[in-house]
C-alpha cells in the first residue's frame, strides 16, 4: 500500500506492506537506524518514537496506521547538532551498549516537553517503560536531570 507521512519534518511517500512494523519501515525504508529493536514485543521501549506527539513502541505499530502522521525519531531530537539532552547522555556516560538509549531519549524528551523541572521520581516514572540491561538507571536519571536544569 501507499503510505505518506512525515518523519523528522521530512515528507515520505512509500510503497510498503501494510502490516510491516513501523520500526522496520523506519530502519529499512526510511533509512533511519537510530530507532533500535530490543524485545520486539512492546516490553522494552528501545523502539520508542513519537507519533503525532505521543510516544509509542514502533515495534507494535503496523505502518498502515501511520498514514498522514507526523513521526519523530531519535534523529529528529537533534537540530544539526546534538540537543542538550543528547549531549547530557554523553557527558554523564549514560550509555554502554546503547540499544536502550534512543528510546530513553524519546521518553525523556516527552517528559521535558511537558515539565520544565522534573523531580528524580518524575524522571524515573517517565522512563519506567524503558529497560536497560547494561548501565543501570542512575547515570541516565543524572543525565536527564542535568538536561532539565540546563534548559532553565
Ligand atoms: S523493541 Fe519495541 S518495545 Fe522492545
Ligand atoms: S545501555 Fe545497553 S541496554 Fe541500556
Coordinates of C-alpha atoms and ligand atoms in Angstrom, one line a residue:
X1 CA 0.0 0.0 0.0
X2 CA 1.0 3.6 -0.4
X3 CA 1.9 5.5 2.8
X4 CA 2.5 9.2 3.1
X5 CA 3.9 10.5 6.3
X6 CA 6.5 12.9 7.7
X7 CA 9.5 11.7 9.6
X8 CA 11.5 14.4 11.4
X9 CA 9.7 17.0 9.3
X10 CA 10.6 15.4 6.0
X11 CA 7.8 14.1 3.7
X12 CA 7.9 10.4 2.6
X13 CA 5.7 8.6 0.1
X14 CA 6.4 4.9 0.3
X15 CA 5.1 1.6 -1.2
X16 CA 5.1 -0.8 1.7
X17 CA 3.4 -3.9 3.0
X18 CA 0.5 -2.6 5.3
X19 CA 1.4 -4.8 8.2
X20 CA 5.1 -4.1 8.2
X21 CA 6.1 -2.7 11.5
X22 CA 6.8 1.0 11.7
X23 CA 10.1 0.1 13.4
X24 CA 11.2 -1.8 10.3
X25 CA 9.9 0.8 7.9
X26 CA 11.9 3.5 9.7
X27 CA 15.1 1.4 9.6
X28 CA 14.8 -0.2 6.2
X29 CA 12.6 2.0 4.0
X30 CA 13.3 5.5 5.5
X31 CA 16.9 4.6 6.4
X32 CA 16.9 5.9 9.9
X33 CA 18.6 3.3 12.1
X34 CA 18.7 5.2 15.3
X35 CA 15.5 3.5 16.4
X36 CA 16.5 0.2 17.9
X37 CA 14.8 -3.2 18.4
X38 CA 15.2 -4.7 21.8
X39 CA 12.4 -7.2 22.6
X40 CA 10.2 -6.7 19.5
X41 CA 7.2 -7.3 21.9
X42 CA 6.4 -3.9 23.3
X43 CA 8.2 -4.6 26.6
X44 CA 11.5 -2.7 26.5
X45 CA 10.8 0.7 24.9
X46 CA 14.0 0.6 22.8
X47 CA 12.0 1.3 19.7
X48 CA 10.1 4.3 21.1
X49 CA 9.2 7.1 18.7
X50 CA 6.7 10.0 18.7
X51 CA 3.7 9.6 16.5
X52 CA 1.7 12.9 16.4
X53 CA 3.4 13.9 19.7
X54 CA 2.6 10.7 21.6
X55 CA 5.4 8.2 22.5
X56 CA 4.7 4.7 21.1
X57 CA 6.6 1.5 20.7
X58 CA 7.2 1.3 17.0
X59 CA 7.6 -2.5 17.1
X60 CA 3.8 -2.7 17.8
X61 CA 2.6 -0.3 15.2
X62 CA 1.7 -1.6 11.7
X63 CA 2.7 1.1 9.2
X64 CA -0.8 1.2 7.8
X65 CA -1.8 3.0 11.0
X66 CA 0.6 5.9 10.4
X67 CA -0.6 7.3 7.1
X68 CA -0.6 11.1 7.3
X69 CA 1.0 11.0 10.7
X70 CA 4.0 13.1 11.9
X71 CA 6.7 10.8 13.3
X72 CA 9.7 11.9 15.2
X73 CA 12.6 9.6 15.8
X74 CA 15.7 10.0 18.0
X75 CA 17.5 11.5 15.0
X76 CA 14.8 14.2 15.0
X77 CA 15.7 15.3 18.5
X78 CA 18.8 17.0 17.2
X79 CA 18.8 20.0 15.0
X80 CA 22.1 19.8 13.2
X81 CA 23.9 19.4 16.5
X82 CA 23.1 17.3 19.5
X83 CA 20.4 18.5 21.8
X84 CA 21.2 19.3 25.4
X85 CA 19.5 16.1 26.3
X86 CA 21.6 14.0 23.9
X87 CA 24.8 15.8 25.0
X88 CA 24.0 15.1 28.6
X89 CA 23.8 11.4 28.0
X90 CA 27.3 11.6 26.6
X91 CA 28.6 13.8 29.4
X92 CA 27.2 11.5 32.1
X93 CA 28.3 8.3 30.4
X94 CA 24.7 7.1 30.4
X95 CA 25.2 4.5 27.7
X96 CA 27.0 1.2 27.4
X97 CA 25.8 -0.9 24.5
X98 CA 23.4 1.9 23.6
X99 CA 20.5 -0.2 22.5
X100 CA 18.1 1.3 25.0
X101 CA 19.3 4.9 24.6
X102 CA 17.2 6.1 21.6
X103 CA 14.1 5.0 23.5
X104 CA 15.3 6.6 26.7
X105 CA 16.0 9.8 24.9
X106 CA 12.5 9.8 23.3
X107 CA 10.8 9.2 26.7
X108 CA 13.0 11.8 28.4
X109 CA 12.2 14.3 25.7
X110 CA 8.5 13.7 26.1
X111 CA 8.9 14.5 29.8
X112 CA 11.0 17.6 29.2
X113 CA 8.4 18.8 26.7
X114 CA 5.8 19.0 29.4
X115 CA 7.8 19.5 32.6
X116 CA 10.5 22.1 32.9
X117 CA 12.0 20.9 36.2
X118 CA 11.1 17.3 36.9
X119 CA 12.0 15.6 40.1
X120 CA 14.1 12.5 40.0
X121 CA 11.0 10.5 40.9
X122 CA 9.2 12.0 37.9
X123 CA 12.2 11.2 35.7
X124 CA 12.2 7.6 36.9
X125 CA 8.4 7.3 36.2
X126 CA 8.9 8.8 32.7
X127 CA 11.5 6.1 31.8
X128 CA 9.8 3.3 33.6
X129 CA 8.8 1.7 30.3
X130 CA 12.3 1.7 29.0
X131 CA 14.5 -1.2 30.1
X132 CA 18.3 -1.0 30.2
X133 CA 20.3 -4.2 30.5
X134 CA 23.7 -2.6 30.9
X135 CA 24.1 0.7 32.6
X136 CA 21.7 0.8 35.5
X137 CA 19.5 3.8 35.7
X138 CA 21.5 6.2 37.9
X139 CA 23.5 7.8 35.2
X140 CA 20.5 8.0 32.9
X141 CA 18.5 9.8 35.5
X142 CA 21.5 12.1 36.2
X143 CA 21.7 13.0 32.5
X144 CA 18.0 13.8 32.2
X145 CA 18.1 15.9 35.4
X146 CA 21.1 17.8 34.1
X147 CA 19.5 18.4 30.7
X148 CA 16.4 19.7 32.5
X149 CA 18.4 22.1 34.6
X150 CA 20.3 23.2 31.5
X151 CA 17.1 24.2 29.9
X152 CA 16.2 26.7 32.6
Ligands
LIG1 S1 11.6 -3.4 20.7 FE1 9.7 -2.4 20.8 S2 9.2 -2.3 22.9 FE2 11.0 -3.6 22.8
LIG2 S1 23.0 0.8 27.6 FE1 22.8 -1.3 26.9 S2 20.7 -1.7 27.3 FE2 20.9 0.3 28.1

